[in-house]
XYZ file of N, CA and C in Angstrom:
231
model
N -14.239 -19.084 22.025
C -12.961 -18.784 22.622
C -12.132 -18.014 21.602
N -11.495 -16.945 22.048
C -10.717 -16.116 21.134
C -9.393 -16.783 20.783
N -8.765 -16.291 19.728
C -7.459 -16.800 19.328
C -6.451 -16.573 20.447
N -6.502 -15.404 21.087
C -5.581 -15.100 22.182
C -5.751 -16.085 23.314
N -6.998 -16.377 23.683
C -7.260 -17.319 24.765
C -6.744 -18.705 24.414
N -6.987 -19.158 23.198
C -6.519 -20.465 22.754
C -4.999 -20.524 22.764
N -4.352 -19.493 22.240
C -2.892 -19.433 22.215
C -2.329 -19.475 23.625
N -2.912 -18.699 24.522
C -2.434 -18.657 25.906
C -2.579 -20.008 26.572
N -3.719 -20.647 26.399
C -3.941 -21.951 27.030
C -3.009 -23.015 26.459
N -2.692 -22.924 25.189
C -1.797 -23.906 24.572
C -0.332 -23.651 24.897
N -0.019 -22.478 25.422
C 1.375 -22.115 25.671
C 1.729 -22.096 27.143
N 0.853 -22.581 27.986
C 1.142 -22.608 29.414
C 2.266 -23.590 29.696
N 2.971 -23.342 30.770
C 3.996 -24.270 31.204
C 5.341 -24.096 30.511
N 5.566 -22.957 29.894
C 6.855 -22.675 29.276
C 7.925 -22.749 30.371
N 9.014 -23.415 30.101
C 10.066 -23.585 31.094
C 10.714 -22.245 31.418
N 10.708 -21.866 32.692
C 11.325 -20.608 33.101
C 12.479 -20.823 34.074
N 12.583 -21.995 34.636
C 13.642 -22.286 35.604
C 15.005 -22.125 34.944
N 15.893 -21.388 35.595
C 17.250 -21.223 35.097
C 17.420 -20.148 34.041
N 16.345 -19.474 33.673
C 16.480 -18.402 32.680
C 17.029 -17.149 33.336
N 17.730 -16.352 32.548
C 18.287 -15.100 33.053
C 17.169 -14.075 33.218
N 17.411 -13.045 34.035
C 16.407 -11.981 34.164
C 16.025 -11.371 32.816
N 17.006 -11.213 31.920
C 16.718 -10.653 30.595
C 15.790 -11.573 29.802
N 16.050 -12.880 29.848
C 15.186 -13.843 29.156
C 13.771 -13.818 29.719
N 13.656 -13.704 31.027
C 12.326 -13.640 31.651
C 11.594 -12.361 31.256
N 12.319 -11.239 31.194
C 11.686 -9.982 30.747
C 11.167 -10.108 29.321
N 11.955 -10.726 28.449
C 11.527 -10.926 27.063
C 10.295 -11.832 26.999
N 10.292 -12.893 27.794
C 9.154 -13.809 27.853
C 7.893 -13.072 28.284
N 8.003 -12.308 29.356
C 6.851 -11.583 29.869
C 6.407 -10.498 28.896
N 7.358 -9.834 28.255
C 7.011 -8.808 27.275
C 6.233 -9.413 26.114
N 6.723 -10.531 25.599
C 6.040 -11.203 24.492
C 4.642 -11.639 24.910
N 4.553 -12.356 26.015
C 3.249 -12.878 26.429
C 2.327 -11.786 26.953
N 2.888 -10.691 27.447
C 2.049 -9.559 27.833
C 1.265 -9.048 26.637
N 1.932 -8.965 25.504
C 1.261 -8.533 24.270
C 0.256 -9.586 23.803
N 0.627 -10.862 23.876
C -0.265 -11.941 23.439
C -1.520 -12.034 24.303
N -1.358 -11.768 25.585
C -2.467 -11.945 26.534
C -3.231 -10.654 26.824
N -2.894 -9.599 26.126
C -3.480 -8.285 26.424
C -5.000 -8.301 26.465
N -5.634 -9.022 25.590
C -7.098 -9.047 25.540
C -7.700 -10.337 26.101
N -6.884 -11.161 26.699
C -7.376 -12.421 27.268
C -8.106 -12.153 28.581
N -9.061 -12.998 28.914
C -9.741 -12.861 30.210
C -8.743 -13.049 31.357
N -9.023 -12.413 32.475
C -8.128 -12.483 33.630
C -7.860 -13.918 34.053
N -8.855 -14.776 33.968
C -8.673 -16.172 34.368
C -7.614 -16.866 33.517
N -7.599 -16.572 32.238
C -6.617 -17.181 31.327
C -5.218 -16.670 31.649
N -5.100 -15.397 31.943
C -3.800 -14.830 32.299
C -3.276 -15.462 33.580
N -4.144 -15.629 34.555
C -3.746 -16.257 35.814
C -3.360 -17.717 35.589
N -4.134 -18.445 34.781
C -3.785 -19.835 34.452
C -2.403 -19.904 33.815
N -2.153 -19.029 32.844
C -0.865 -19.017 32.153
C 0.268 -18.722 33.142
N 0.085 -17.700 33.973
C 1.148 -17.316 34.915
C 1.434 -18.435 35.902
N 0.402 -19.062 36.441
C 0.602 -20.150 37.405
C 1.281 -21.343 36.743
N 0.869 -21.685 35.521
C 1.474 -22.818 34.823
C 2.907 -22.509 34.396
N 3.162 -21.272 34.028
C 4.485 -20.886 33.546
C 5.485 -20.724 34.680
N 5.071 -20.065 35.758
C 5.999 -19.748 36.839
C 5.883 -20.681 38.035
N 4.892 -21.552 38.046
C 4.753 -22.557 39.102
C 4.799 -21.979 40.496
N 5.627 -22.558 41.332
C 5.740 -22.149 42.738
C 6.248 -20.722 42.902
N 6.837 -20.165 41.843
C 7.367 -18.799 41.925
C 6.312 -17.744 41.622
N 5.100 -18.163 41.276
C 4.015 -17.224 40.971
C 3.283 -16.872 42.257
N 3.060 -15.594 42.468
C 2.297 -15.165 43.644
C 1.453 -13.954 43.274
N 0.461 -13.702 44.089
C -0.413 -12.552 43.906
C -0.367 -11.742 45.186
N -0.189 -10.448 45.055
C -0.219 -9.567 46.224
C -1.259 -8.497 45.994
N -1.839 -8.037 47.078
C -2.808 -6.939 46.980
C -2.953 -6.291 48.340
N -3.533 -5.102 48.335
C -3.825 -4.449 49.606
C -5.106 -5.058 50.170
N -5.321 -4.887 51.433
C -6.531 -5.433 52.043
C -7.776 -4.698 51.533
N -7.594 -3.514 50.991
C -8.716 -2.741 50.477
C -9.201 -3.201 49.106
N -8.393 -3.989 48.390
C -8.759 -4.434 47.056
C -8.315 -5.880 46.883
N -9.190 -6.787 47.230
C -8.844 -8.206 47.194
C -9.452 -8.919 45.991
N -9.949 -8.173 45.011
C -10.609 -8.800 43.859
C -9.656 -9.718 43.089
N -8.443 -9.254 42.817
C -7.486 -10.072 42.077
C -7.091 -11.307 42.883
N -6.836 -11.129 44.163
C -6.470 -12.270 45.009
C -7.601 -13.296 45.050
N -8.825 -12.834 45.140
C -9.969 -13.749 45.156
C -10.077 -14.496 43.819
N -9.977 -13.770 42.721
C -10.058 -14.398 41.399
C -8.942 -15.426 41.233
N -7.724 -15.064 41.615
C -6.605 -15.996 41.499
C -6.845 -17.238 42.342
N -7.435 -17.087 43.510
C -7.662 -18.242 44.370
C -8.754 -19.170 43.809
N -9.638 -18.637 42.976
C -10.642 -19.496 42.345
C -10.056 -20.228 41.137
N -9.097 -19.606 40.461
C -8.459 -20.224 39.287
C -7.386 -21.219 39.729
N -6.608 -20.845 40.749
C -5.505 -21.664 41.255
C -5.706 -21.852 42.763
N -6.542 -22.796 43.157
C -6.801 -23.001 44.583
C -5.492 -23.200 45.364
N -5.423 -22.561 46.513
C -4.246 -22.698 47.357
C -3.145 -21.706 47.070
N -3.371 -20.827 46.114
C -2.343 -19.844 45.772
C -2.079 -18.922 46.964
């Protein structure tokens, strides 16, 4: 497991409720850099744990790969 993957898994669930849009942008900017080389599954795990019910995945009907992957990582998404 890479350092990035370990860091991402250990940092899931960061409190985002009540943060300002600017704080959320900074959070995403920081973690975007941290997760740049992480496997897609780890990124999805982090996003679901961090944003909870506010996390969603959208895609066109022509490209459902991301939606399928997200549904295997976070059943019921």
